[in-house]
PDB file of C-alpha atoms in Angstrom:
ATOM      1  CA  MET F   1     -82.331 -16.742  47.676  1.00  0.00           C
ATOM      2  CA  THR F   2     -82.065 -15.849  51.327  1.00  0.00           C
ATOM      3  CA  ILE F   3     -79.542 -13.140  52.198  1.00  0.00           C
ATOM      4  CA  ILE F   4     -78.164 -11.540  55.353  1.00  0.00           C
ATOM      5  CA  ASP F   5     -76.137  -8.382  54.703  1.00  0.00           C
ATOM      6  CA  GLY F   6     -73.861  -7.208  57.508  1.00  0.00           C
ATOM      7  CA  HIS F   7     -73.399  -3.537  56.624  1.00  0.00           C
ATOM      8  CA  CYS F   8     -75.158  -0.637  54.925  1.00  0.00           C
ATOM      9  CA  ASP F   9     -75.256   3.143  55.409  1.00  0.00           C
ATOM     10  CA  VAL F  10     -78.932   3.791  54.718  1.00  0.00           C
ATOM     11  CA  LEU F  11     -79.270   5.651  58.022  1.00  0.00           C
ATOM     12  CA  TYR F  12     -76.493   8.065  57.064  1.00  0.00           C
ATOM     13  CA  LYS F  13     -78.300   8.979  53.839  1.00  0.00           C
ATOM     14  CA  MET F  14     -81.589   9.340  55.703  1.00  0.00           C
ATOM     15  CA  TYR F  15     -79.869  11.532  58.306  1.00  0.00           C
ATOM     16  CA  GLU F  16     -78.570  13.758  55.511  1.00  0.00           C
ATOM     17  CA  ASN F  17     -81.905  13.816  53.669  1.00  0.00           C
ATOM     18  CA  ARG F  18     -84.928  13.410  55.943  1.00  0.00           C
ATOM     19  CA  GLU F  19     -87.258  13.157  52.919  1.00  0.00           C
ATOM     20  CA  LEU F  20     -85.949   9.775  51.769  1.00  0.00           C
ATOM     21  CA  ASP F  21     -88.572   7.027  52.027  1.00  0.00           C
ATOM     22  CA  PHE F  22     -87.214   3.520  52.624  1.00  0.00           C
ATOM     23  CA  TYR F  23     -90.560   1.905  51.748  1.00  0.00           C
ATOM     24  CA  ASN F  24     -91.342   3.845  48.565  1.00  0.00           C
ATOM     25  CA  PRO F  25     -90.603   1.608  45.537  1.00  0.00           C
ATOM     26  CA  GLN F  26     -89.805   4.749  43.536  1.00  0.00           C
ATOM     27  CA  THR F  27     -86.919   5.717  45.828  1.00  0.00           C
ATOM     28  CA  THR F  28     -83.711   5.465  43.818  1.00  0.00           C
ATOM     29  CA  ALA F  29     -81.429   7.549  46.047  1.00  0.00           C
ATOM     30  CA  LEU F  30     -81.024   4.540  48.373  1.00  0.00           C
ATOM     31  CA  ASP F  31     -79.158   1.380  47.362  1.00  0.00           C
ATOM     32  CA  VAL F  32     -81.054  -0.580  50.014  1.00  0.00           C
ATOM     33  CA  THR F  33     -84.842  -0.175  50.102  1.00  0.00           C
ATOM     34  CA  TYR F  34     -87.595  -2.496  51.228  1.00  0.00           C
ATOM     35  CA  SER F  35     -88.608  -3.291  47.648  1.00  0.00           C
ATOM     36  CA  ARG F  36     -85.007  -4.110  46.704  1.00  0.00           C
ATOM     37  CA  MET F  37     -84.695  -6.362  49.740  1.00  0.00           C
ATOM     38  CA  VAL F  38     -87.813  -8.191  48.550  1.00  0.00           C
ATOM     39  CA  GLN F  39     -86.452  -8.376  45.004  1.00  0.00           C
ATOM     40  CA  SER F  40     -83.280 -10.210  46.080  1.00  0.00           C
ATOM     41  CA  GLY F  41     -84.528 -12.074  49.141  1.00  0.00           C
ATOM     42  CA  VAL F  42     -82.597 -10.037  51.704  1.00  0.00           C
ATOM     43  CA  LYS F  43     -83.988 -11.427  54.950  1.00  0.00           C
ATOM     44  CA  ILE F  44     -81.874  -9.486  57.453  1.00  0.00           C
ATOM     45  CA  GLN F  45     -80.129  -6.156  56.921  1.00  0.00           C
ATOM     46  CA  PHE F  46     -77.630  -4.612  59.334  1.00  0.00           C
ATOM     47  CA  PHE F  47     -78.089  -0.816  59.585  1.00  0.00           C
ATOM     48  CA  ALA F  48     -75.051   1.194  60.718  1.00  0.00           C
ATOM     49  CA  ILE F  49     -74.950   4.474  62.593  1.00  0.00           C
ATOM     50  CA  PHE F  50     -72.074   6.442  61.054  1.00  0.00           C
ATOM     51  CA  LEU F  51     -71.237  10.035  61.977  1.00  0.00           C
ATOM     52  CA  PRO F  52     -69.456  11.816  59.085  1.00  0.00           C
ATOM     53  CA  ASP F  53     -66.260  13.844  59.511  1.00  0.00           C
ATOM     54  CA  LYS F  54     -68.168  17.107  59.163  1.00  0.00           C
ATOM     55  CA  ILE F  55     -69.560  16.466  62.658  1.00  0.00           C
ATOM     56  CA  ARG F  56     -66.358  17.685  64.284  1.00  0.00           C
ATOM     57  CA  GLN F  57     -67.586  17.164  67.835  1.00  0.00           C
ATOM     58  CA  PRO F  58     -69.760  14.061  68.020  1.00  0.00           C
ATOM     59  CA  TYR F  59     -72.251  14.000  70.892  1.00  0.00           C
ATOM     60  CA  PHE F  60     -74.400  11.168  72.198  1.00  0.00           C
ATOM     61  CA  GLU F  61     -77.424  13.080  70.889  1.00  0.00           C
ATOM     62  CA  HIS F  62     -76.160  12.450  67.347  1.00  0.00           C
ATOM     63  CA  TYR F  63     -76.548   8.716  67.953  1.00  0.00           C
ATOM     64  CA  LEU F  64     -80.044   9.332  69.294  1.00  0.00           C
ATOM     65  CA  GLU F  65     -80.956  11.258  66.112  1.00  0.00           C
ATOM     66  CA  TYR F  66     -79.965   8.259  63.995  1.00  0.00           C
ATOM     67  CA  ILE F  67     -81.779   5.842  66.279  1.00  0.00           C
ATOM     68  CA  ASN F  68     -84.885   8.011  66.098  1.00  0.00           C
ATOM     69  CA  ILE F  69     -84.745   7.893  62.276  1.00  0.00           C
ATOM     70  CA  PHE F  70     -84.317   4.114  62.442  1.00  0.00           C
ATOM     71  CA  TYR F  71     -87.329   3.668  64.726  1.00  0.00           C
ATOM     72  CA  GLN F  72     -89.547   6.152  62.883  1.00  0.00           C
ATOM     73  CA  LYS F  73     -88.698   5.299  59.278  1.00  0.00           C
ATOM     74  CA  ILE F  74     -87.533   1.666  59.259  1.00  0.00           C
ATOM     75  CA  ILE F  75     -89.060  -0.431  62.028  1.00  0.00           C
ATOM     76  CA  SER F  76     -92.247   1.550  62.592  1.00  0.00           C
ATOM     77  CA  ASP F  77     -93.521  -0.504  59.660  1.00  0.00           C
ATOM     78  CA  PRO F  78     -94.350  -4.078  60.770  1.00  0.00           C
ATOM     79  CA  ARG F  79     -92.764  -5.517  57.626  1.00  0.00           C
ATOM     80  CA  ILE F  80     -89.345  -5.162  59.291  1.00  0.00           C
ATOM     81  CA  LYS F  81     -88.633  -6.298  62.857  1.00  0.00           C
ATOM     82  CA  LEU F  82     -85.733  -5.136  65.030  1.00  0.00           C
ATOM     83  CA  ILE F  83     -83.617  -8.122  66.050  1.00  0.00           C
ATOM     84  CA  LYS F  84     -82.305  -7.774  69.595  1.00  0.00           C
ATOM     85  CA  ASN F  85     -82.079 -11.393  70.724  1.00  0.00           C
ATOM     86  CA  GLN F  86     -82.265 -15.013  69.629  1.00  0.00           C
ATOM     87  CA  THR F  87     -86.061 -15.086  69.965  1.00  0.00           C
ATOM     88  CA  ASP F  88     -86.386 -12.175  67.524  1.00  0.00           C
ATOM     89  CA  LEU F  89     -83.933 -13.867  65.146  1.00  0.00           C
ATOM     90  CA  LEU F  90     -85.892 -17.127  65.086  1.00  0.00           C
ATOM     91  CA  GLU F  91     -89.183 -15.264  64.655  1.00  0.00           C
ATOM     92  CA  VAL F  92     -87.823 -13.413  61.600  1.00  0.00           C
ATOM     93  CA  MET F  93     -86.168 -16.426  60.009  1.00  0.00           C
ATOM     94  CA  SER F  94     -89.275 -18.589  60.400  1.00  0.00           C
ATOM     95  CA  GLY F  95     -91.847 -15.950  59.478  1.00  0.00           C
ATOM     96  CA  ASN F  96     -92.752 -13.445  56.776  1.00  0.00           C
ATOM     97  CA  GLN F  97     -91.136 -10.366  58.307  1.00  0.00           C
ATOM     98  CA  LYS F  98     -87.704  -9.114  57.411  1.00  0.00           C
ATOM     99  CA  GLY F  99     -85.222  -8.277  60.138  1.00  0.00           C
ATOM    100  CA  ALA F 100     -82.958  -5.367  61.018  1.00  0.00           C
ATOM    101  CA  VAL F 101     -79.844  -5.387  63.202  1.00  0.00           C
ATOM    102  CA  LEU F 102     -78.786  -1.966  64.497  1.00  0.00           C
ATOM    103  CA  THR F 103     -75.031  -1.310  64.632  1.00  0.00           C
ATOM    104  CA  LEU F 104     -72.626   1.510  65.475  1.00  0.00           C
ATOM    105  CA  GLU F 105     -69.627   2.440  63.316  1.00  0.00           C
ATOM    106  CA  GLY F 106     -67.430   4.624  65.524  1.00  0.00           C
ATOM    107  CA  ALA F 107     -67.768   4.907  69.304  1.00  0.00           C
ATOM    108  CA  ASP F 108     -66.414   8.479  69.474  1.00  0.00           C
ATOM    109  CA  ALA F 109     -69.407   9.942  71.331  1.00  0.00           C
ATOM    110  CA  ILE F 110     -69.497   7.182  73.961  1.00  0.00           C
ATOM    111  CA  GLN F 111     -66.381   8.760  75.508  1.00  0.00           C
ATOM    112  CA  ASP F 112     -65.725   5.962  77.989  1.00  0.00           C
ATOM    113  CA  ASN F 113     -69.152   6.348  79.580  1.00  0.00           C
ATOM    114  CA  PRO F 114     -70.533   2.889  80.457  1.00  0.00           C
ATOM    115  CA  LEU F 115     -74.005   4.388  80.853  1.00  0.00           C
ATOM    116  CA  TYR F 116     -73.937   5.432  77.184  1.00  0.00           C
ATOM    117  CA  THR F 117     -72.866   1.930  76.123  1.00  0.00           C
ATOM    118  CA  GLN F 118     -75.621   0.354  78.211  1.00  0.00           C
ATOM    119  CA  THR F 119     -78.192   2.825  76.865  1.00  0.00           C
ATOM    120  CA  LEU F 120     -77.237   1.991  73.274  1.00  0.00           C
ATOM    121  CA  PHE F 121     -77.646  -1.692  74.113  1.00  0.00           C
ATOM    122  CA  HIS F 122     -81.125  -1.069  75.557  1.00  0.00           C
ATOM    123  CA  LEU F 123     -82.046   0.889  72.401  1.00  0.00           C
ATOM    124  CA  GLY F 124     -81.084  -2.071  70.223  1.00  0.00           C
ATOM    125  CA  ILE F 125     -77.404  -1.712  69.257  1.00  0.00           C
ATOM    126  CA  ARG F 126     -75.954  -5.191  68.910  1.00  0.00           C
ATOM    127  CA  LEU F 127     -72.624  -4.584  67.153  1.00  0.00           C
ATOM    128  CA  ILE F 128     -70.032  -1.804  67.528  1.00  0.00           C
ATOM    129  CA  GLY F 129     -66.878  -0.870  65.656  1.00  0.00           C
ATOM    130  CA  ALA F 130     -64.840   1.187  68.142  1.00  0.00           C
ATOM    131  CA  THR F 131     -63.617   3.637  65.536  1.00  0.00           C
ATOM    132  CA  TRP F 132     -63.922   4.582  61.909  1.00  0.00           C
ATOM    133  CA  ASN F 133     -60.674   5.090  59.955  1.00  0.00           C
ATOM    134  CA  TYR F 134     -58.993   7.431  62.432  1.00  0.00           C
ATOM    135  CA  GLY F 135     -58.193   7.512  66.133  1.00  0.00           C
ATOM    136  CA  ASN F 136     -60.477   8.306  69.060  1.00  0.00           C
ATOM    137  CA  TRP F 137     -60.533   7.782  72.833  1.00  0.00           C
ATOM    138  CA  ALA F 138     -60.869   4.010  72.450  1.00  0.00           C
ATOM    139  CA  ALA F 139     -58.595   2.964  69.583  1.00  0.00           C
ATOM    140  CA  ASP F 140     -56.750   3.894  66.417  1.00  0.00           C
ATOM    141  CA  GLY F 141     -58.313   3.308  63.029  1.00  0.00           C
ATOM    142  CA  VAL F 142     -56.625   1.949  59.949  1.00  0.00           C
ATOM    143  CA  LEU F 143     -55.670   5.378  58.550  1.00  0.00           C
ATOM    144  CA  GLU F 144     -54.466   6.937  61.823  1.00  0.00           C
ATOM    145  CA  PRO F 145     -50.799   7.919  61.213  1.00  0.00           C
ATOM    146  CA  ARG F 146     -49.580   6.885  64.686  1.00  0.00           C
ATOM    147  CA  LYS F 147     -50.772   3.289  64.030  1.00  0.00           C
ATOM    148  CA  GLY F 148     -51.574   2.655  67.682  1.00  0.00           C
ATOM    149  CA  GLY F 149     -53.909   0.148  69.256  1.00  0.00           C
ATOM    150  CA  PHE F 150     -56.591   0.296  71.948  1.00  0.00           C
ATOM    151  CA  SER F 151     -56.150   2.741  74.819  1.00  0.00           C
ATOM    152  CA  ARG F 152     -56.528   1.672  78.441  1.00  0.00           C
ATOM    153  CA  LYS F 153     -60.113   2.943  78.346  1.00  0.00           C
ATOM    154  CA  GLY F 154     -60.675   1.212  75.007  1.00  0.00           C
ATOM    155  CA  LYS F 155     -59.524  -2.123  76.402  1.00  0.00           C
ATOM    156  CA  ARG F 156     -62.084  -1.739  79.178  1.00  0.00           C
ATOM    157  CA  PHE F 157     -64.670  -0.982  76.486  1.00  0.00           C
ATOM    158  CA  ILE F 158     -63.961  -4.338  74.799  1.00  0.00           C
ATOM    159  CA  LYS F 159     -64.872  -6.080  78.068  1.00  0.00           C
ATOM    160  CA  GLU F 160     -68.009  -3.942  78.465  1.00  0.00           C
ATOM    161  CA  CYS F 161     -69.204  -5.010  75.013  1.00  0.00           C
ATOM    162  CA  ASN F 162     -68.425  -8.664  75.742  1.00  0.00           C
ATOM    163  CA  ASP F 163     -70.322  -8.514  79.033  1.00  0.00           C
ATOM    164  CA  LEU F 164     -73.384  -6.783  77.555  1.00  0.00           C
ATOM    165  CA  GLY F 165     -73.666  -9.000  74.503  1.00  0.00           C
ATOM    166  CA  ILE F 166     -72.576  -6.401  71.935  1.00  0.00           C
ATOM    167  CA  MET F 167     -70.572  -7.952  69.100  1.00  0.00           C
ATOM    168  CA  ILE F 168     -67.282  -6.279  68.123  1.00  0.00           C
ATOM    169  CA  ASP F 169     -66.534  -5.168  64.559  1.00  0.00           C
ATOM    170  CA  VAL F 170     -62.862  -4.804  63.536  1.00  0.00           C
ATOM    171  CA  SER F 171     -63.350  -3.620  59.939  1.00  0.00           C
ATOM    172  CA  HIS F 172     -61.999  -0.076  60.422  1.00  0.00           C
ATOM    173  CA  LEU F 173     -59.384  -0.779  63.079  1.00  0.00           C
ATOM    174  CA  SER F 174     -55.635  -0.315  62.740  1.00  0.00           C
ATOM    175  CA  GLU F 175     -53.605  -3.500  62.583  1.00  0.00           C
ATOM    176  CA  LYS F 176     -52.497  -3.100  66.210  1.00  0.00           C
ATOM    177  CA  SER F 177     -56.085  -2.439  67.302  1.00  0.00           C
ATOM    178  CA  PHE F 178     -57.171  -5.584  65.451  1.00  0.00           C
ATOM    179  CA  TRP F 179     -54.644  -7.664  67.369  1.00  0.00           C
ATOM    180  CA  ASP F 180     -55.700  -6.061  70.654  1.00  0.00           C
ATOM    181  CA  VAL F 181     -59.245  -7.297  69.999  1.00  0.00           C
ATOM    182  CA  ALA F 182     -57.927 -10.728  69.022  1.00  0.00           C
ATOM    183  CA  VAL F 183     -56.107 -10.992  72.358  1.00  0.00           C
ATOM    184  CA  LEU F 184     -58.603  -9.287  74.681  1.00  0.00           C
ATOM    185  CA  SER F 185     -62.054 -10.195  73.395  1.00  0.00           C
ATOM    186  CA  GLU F 186     -63.511 -13.213  75.142  1.00  0.00           C
ATOM    187  CA  LYS F 187     -66.112 -13.517  72.382  1.00  0.00           C
ATOM    188  CA  PRO F 188     -65.656 -14.094  68.642  1.00  0.00           C
ATOM    189  CA  PHE F 189     -65.519 -10.867  66.619  1.00  0.00           C
ATOM    190  CA  VAL F 190     -66.290  -9.878  63.041  1.00  0.00           C
ATOM    191  CA  ALA F 191     -65.035  -7.738  60.176  1.00  0.00           C
ATOM    192  CA  THR F 192     -68.393  -6.749  58.722  1.00  0.00           C
ATOM    193  CA  HIS F 193     -67.099  -5.187  55.495  1.00  0.00           C
ATOM    194  CA  SER F 194     -63.485  -5.996  54.592  1.00  0.00           C
ATOM    195  CA  ASN F 195     -61.877  -8.007  51.811  1.00  0.00           C
ATOM    196  CA  ALA F 196     -58.583  -9.905  51.375  1.00  0.00           C
ATOM    197  CA  LYS F 197     -55.427  -7.779  51.230  1.00  0.00           C
ATOM    198  CA  ALA F 198     -53.649 -10.539  49.285  1.00  0.00           C
ATOM    199  CA  ILE F 199     -56.006  -9.817  46.363  1.00  0.00           C
ATOM    200  CA  CYS F 200     -56.342  -6.031  46.761  1.00  0.00           C
ATOM    201  CA  GLY F 201     -53.837  -4.086  48.851  1.00  0.00           C
ATOM    202  CA  HIS F 202     -56.180  -1.434  50.235  1.00  0.00           C
ATOM    203  CA  PRO F 203     -55.400  -0.788  53.936  1.00  0.00           C
ATOM    204  CA  ARG F 204     -59.035  -1.518  54.873  1.00  0.00           C
ATOM    205  CA  ASN F 205     -58.610  -5.127  53.771  1.00  0.00           C
ATOM    206  CA  LEU F 206     -57.306  -7.900  56.041  1.00  0.00           C
ATOM    207  CA  ASP F 207     -54.063  -9.797  55.564  1.00  0.00           C
ATOM    208  CA  ASP F 208     -53.896 -13.578  55.680  1.00  0.00           C
ATOM    209  CA  ASN F 209     -52.820 -13.724  59.330  1.00  0.00           C
ATOM    210  CA  GLN F 210     -55.792 -11.590  60.360  1.00  0.00           C
ATOM    211  CA  ILE F 211     -58.173 -13.742  58.331  1.00  0.00           C
ATOM    212  CA  ARG F 212     -56.724 -16.919  59.848  1.00  0.00           C
ATOM    213  CA  VAL F 213     -57.250 -15.574  63.368  1.00  0.00           C
ATOM    214  CA  LEU F 214     -60.849 -14.600  62.559  1.00  0.00           C
ATOM    215  CA  ILE F 215     -61.389 -18.159  61.356  1.00  0.00           C
ATOM    216  CA  GLN F 216     -59.613 -19.698  64.363  1.00  0.00           C
ATOM    217  CA  LYS F 217     -61.723 -17.643  66.772  1.00  0.00           C
ATOM    218  CA  GLN F 218     -64.980 -18.535  64.956  1.00  0.00           C
ATOM    219  CA  GLY F 219     -65.505 -14.958  63.725  1.00  0.00           C
ATOM    220  CA  ARG F 220     -66.817 -13.703  60.394  1.00  0.00           C
ATOM    221  CA  ILE F 221     -65.461 -11.650  57.484  1.00  0.00           C
ATOM    222  CA  GLY F 222     -67.992  -9.798  55.331  1.00  0.00           C
ATOM    223  CA  ILE F 223     -67.149  -9.546  51.643  1.00  0.00           C
ATOM    224  CA  THR F 224     -67.753  -5.951  50.635  1.00  0.00           C
ATOM    225  CA  PHE F 225     -68.660  -4.470  47.266  1.00  0.00           C
ATOM    226  CA  VAL F 226     -66.594  -1.259  47.506  1.00  0.00           C
ATOM    227  CA  PRO F 227     -64.746  -1.276  44.140  1.00  0.00           C
ATOM    228  CA  TRP F 228     -61.473   0.066  45.560  1.00  0.00           C
ATOM    229  CA  PHE F 229     -61.484  -2.723  48.168  1.00  0.00           C
ATOM    230  CA  VAL F 230     -61.968  -5.279  45.384  1.00  0.00           C
ATOM    231  CA  ASN F 231     -59.451  -4.248  42.752  1.00  0.00           C
ATOM    232  CA  ASP F 232     -56.263  -2.171  43.049  1.00  0.00           C
ATOM    233  CA  GLN F 233     -57.319  -0.197  39.979  1.00  0.00           C
ATOM    234  CA  GLY F 234     -60.475   0.927  41.765  1.00  0.00           C
ATOM    235  CA  SER F 235     -62.725  -0.378  39.011  1.00  0.00           C
ATOM    236  CA  ALA F 236     -64.039  -3.859  39.710  1.00  0.00           C
ATOM    237  CA  SER F 237     -66.285  -6.573  38.324  1.00  0.00           C
ATOM    238  CA  ILE F 238     -68.230  -9.332  40.017  1.00  0.00           C
ATOM    239  CA  SER F 239     -65.577 -11.802  38.857  1.00  0.00           C
ATOM    240  CA  ASP F 240     -62.973  -9.687  40.681  1.00  0.00           C
ATOM    241  CA  LEU F 241     -65.097  -9.987  43.834  1.00  0.00           C
ATOM    242  CA  THR F 242     -65.114 -13.776  43.572  1.00  0.00           C
ATOM    243  CA  LYS F 243     -61.295 -13.782  43.778  1.00  0.00           C
ATOM    244  CA  HIS F 244     -61.599 -12.577  47.379  1.00  0.00           C
ATOM    245  CA  ILE F 245     -64.123 -15.311  48.113  1.00  0.00           C
ATOM    246  CA  ASP F 246     -61.806 -17.907  46.553  1.00  0.00           C
ATOM    247  CA  HIS F 247     -58.866 -16.661  48.617  1.00  0.00           C
ATOM    248  CA  ILE F 248     -60.720 -16.672  51.938  1.00  0.00           C
ATOM    249  CA  CYS F 249     -62.056 -20.149  51.219  1.00  0.00           C
ATOM    250  CA  ALA F 250     -58.524 -21.317  50.393  1.00  0.00           C
ATOM    251  CA  LEU F 251     -57.518 -20.189  53.903  1.00  0.00           C
ATOM    252  CA  GLY F 252     -60.296 -22.377  55.336  1.00  0.00           C
ATOM    253  CA  GLY F 253     -62.909 -19.652  55.686  1.00  0.00           C
ATOM    254  CA  GLU F 254     -65.868 -21.131  53.833  1.00  0.00           C
ATOM    255  CA  LYS F 255     -67.891 -21.331  57.082  1.00  0.00           C
ATOM    256  CA  HIS F 256     -66.783 -17.840  58.170  1.00  0.00           C
ATOM    257  CA  LEU F 257     -67.329 -15.819  55.003  1.00  0.00           C
ATOM    258  CA  VAL F 258     -70.424 -13.595  54.949  1.00  0.00           C
ATOM    259  CA  LEU F 259     -71.720 -10.541  53.083  1.00  0.00           C
ATOM    260  CA  GLY F 260     -71.148  -6.912  54.095  1.00  0.00           C
ATOM    261  CA  SER F 261     -72.089  -4.895  51.035  1.00  0.00           C
ATOM    262  CA  ASP F 262     -71.469  -1.315  52.289  1.00  0.00           C
ATOM    263  CA  PHE F 263     -74.385  -0.234  50.097  1.00  0.00           C
ATOM    264  CA  ASP F 264     -75.262   3.445  50.572  1.00  0.00           C
ATOM    265  CA  GLY F 265     -71.739   4.076  51.845  1.00  0.00           C
ATOM    266  CA  ILE F 266     -70.233   4.214  48.370  1.00  0.00           C
ATOM    267  CA  SER F 267     -70.416   6.512  45.370  1.00  0.00           C
ATOM    268  CA  LYS F 268     -69.088   4.021  42.819  1.00  0.00           C
ATOM    269  CA  TRP F 269     -70.459   0.535  42.290  1.00  0.00           C
ATOM    270  CA  ILE F 270     -69.558  -2.816  40.762  1.00  0.00           C
ATOM    271  CA  PRO F 271     -71.543  -3.154  37.509  1.00  0.00           C
ATOM    272  CA  ASP F 272     -74.608  -5.380  38.010  1.00  0.00           C
ATOM    273  CA  LEU F 273     -74.137  -5.130  41.770  1.00  0.00           C
ATOM    274  CA  GLU F 274     -75.272  -1.558  42.215  1.00  0.00           C
ATOM    275  CA  HIS F 275     -78.060  -2.028  44.728  1.00  0.00           C
ATOM    276  CA  ALA F 276     -79.652  -4.601  47.012  1.00  0.00           C
ATOM    277  CA  GLY F 277     -81.957  -5.875  44.279  1.00  0.00           C
ATOM    278  CA  GLN F 278     -79.094  -7.324  42.218  1.00  0.00           C
ATOM    279  CA  TYR F 279     -77.712 -10.168  44.335  1.00  0.00           C
ATOM    280  CA  ASN F 280     -78.888 -12.584  41.636  1.00  0.00           C
ATOM    281  CA  HIS F 281     -75.923 -11.518  39.466  1.00  0.00           C
ATOM    282  CA  LEU F 282     -73.482 -12.451  42.244  1.00  0.00           C
ATOM    283  CA  ALA F 283     -75.297 -15.759  42.769  1.00  0.00           C
ATOM    284  CA  GLU F 284     -75.120 -16.555  39.042  1.00  0.00           C
ATOM    285  CA  CYS F 285     -71.384 -15.889  38.976  1.00  0.00           C
ATOM    286  CA  LEU F 286     -70.720 -17.965  42.079  1.00  0.00           C
ATOM    287  CA  SER F 287     -72.834 -20.850  40.780  1.00  0.00           C
ATOM    288  CA  LYS F 288     -70.183 -21.475  38.103  1.00  0.00           C
ATOM    289  CA  TYR F 289     -67.653 -22.372  40.802  1.00  0.00           C
ATOM    290  CA  TYR F 290     -69.480 -23.292  44.010  1.00  0.00           C
ATOM    291  CA  LYS F 291     -72.200 -25.684  45.082  1.00  0.00           C
ATOM    292  CA  ASP F 292     -75.521 -24.231  46.202  1.00  0.00           C
ATOM    293  CA  GLU F 293     -74.760 -25.338  49.764  1.00  0.00           C
ATOM    294  CA  TRP F 294     -71.661 -23.153  49.891  1.00  0.00           C
ATOM    295  CA  ILE F 295     -73.407 -20.188  48.267  1.00  0.00           C
ATOM    296  CA  ASN F 296     -76.181 -20.431  50.859  1.00  0.00           C
ATOM    297  CA  ASP F 297     -73.516 -20.431  53.572  1.00  0.00           C
ATOM    298  CA  PHE F 298     -71.960 -17.267  52.130  1.00  0.00           C
ATOM    299  CA  PHE F 299     -75.301 -15.551  51.579  1.00  0.00           C
ATOM    300  CA  PHE F 300     -76.992 -16.229  54.909  1.00  0.00           C
ATOM    301  CA  ARG F 301     -76.231 -19.382  56.872  1.00  0.00           C
ATOM    302  CA  ASN F 302     -72.793 -18.310  58.152  1.00  0.00           C
ATOM    303  CA  TRP F 303     -74.241 -15.045  59.495  1.00  0.00           C
ATOM    304  CA  TYR F 304     -77.280 -16.877  60.858  1.00  0.00           C
ATOM    305  CA  ARG F 305     -75.158 -19.378  62.809  1.00  0.00           C
ATOM    306  CA  PHE F 306     -73.078 -16.552  64.252  1.00  0.00           C
ATOM    307  CA  LEU F 307     -76.123 -14.560  65.341  1.00  0.00           C
ATOM    308  CA  GLN F 308     -77.677 -17.675  66.866  1.00  0.00           C
ATOM    309  CA  ARG F 309     -74.629 -18.068  69.083  1.00  0.00           C
ATOM    310  CA  HIS F 310     -73.845 -14.487  69.953  1.00  0.00           C
ATOM    311  CA  LEU F 311     -77.086 -12.520  70.220  1.00  0.00           C
ATOM    312  CA  PRO F 312     -78.458 -12.382  73.780  1.00  0.00           C
ATOM    313  CA  ALA F 313     -80.868 -15.225  74.539  1.00  0.00           C
ATOM    314  CA  ARG F 314     -83.697 -12.791  75.313  1.00  0.00           C
TER     315      ARG F 314
END
């Protein structure tokens, strides 16, 4: 198998516990490790910067701490290469190295400072979700009670990201914020880790109209393994996960569906899909219903095509 996974929270765990070793095969406190990537054939892993709620006043230096961990503990080893442009992407996909895409989940500490956005771009950030579940200076998140959209400053931020070549992630946005991105973004956008609300009603999932617009605008939706995004009972199986895949494909999304596990951001797992070394169980389940060509699209080709088009050329 070849796999591209669009979301994990390894950096958050490594921020909380500086002793964790991504390259040690004995490390079990991380869902995603180098050895587990090798085990499943994960070729490219997106690594998110996520500041937890306990950081009541996020500062730009918090982002720099995460980025420092990423550079020191992930890509200091030549087995994984940071992907910043199309040249890097091709080099990874055609060679023996694995690749990492650095992302930001929550732009709170950018605070409408274009210099901060540009600096993050220069440091390797290639995808940003403007907010987590709540509201900030840029936009409202999906759990913000006022249910607003993007602010005036936030709308300017969408254009800044488009102009720089930073992809936009809508996974945690409120419904109004989602539609603001759909109207204002000149580039296709993604939901890196969201499922289908028609199958599971969790507010973090996308309704059919949102999924159709993502498809129409050549975006991507990343199937996520968070049990309470998979099944309304909060306890899910791999077969439950395939219902979301079936539904998105029924809407015409077979070329737009990707993976966004959310490994290391969850405390409860789908049995047999508990870490990055177990993608074979998902592949076996899907092989009962889908051709290999479609499974390869879901697992890596749909992400690969998107990155080919929307990463900077150099």
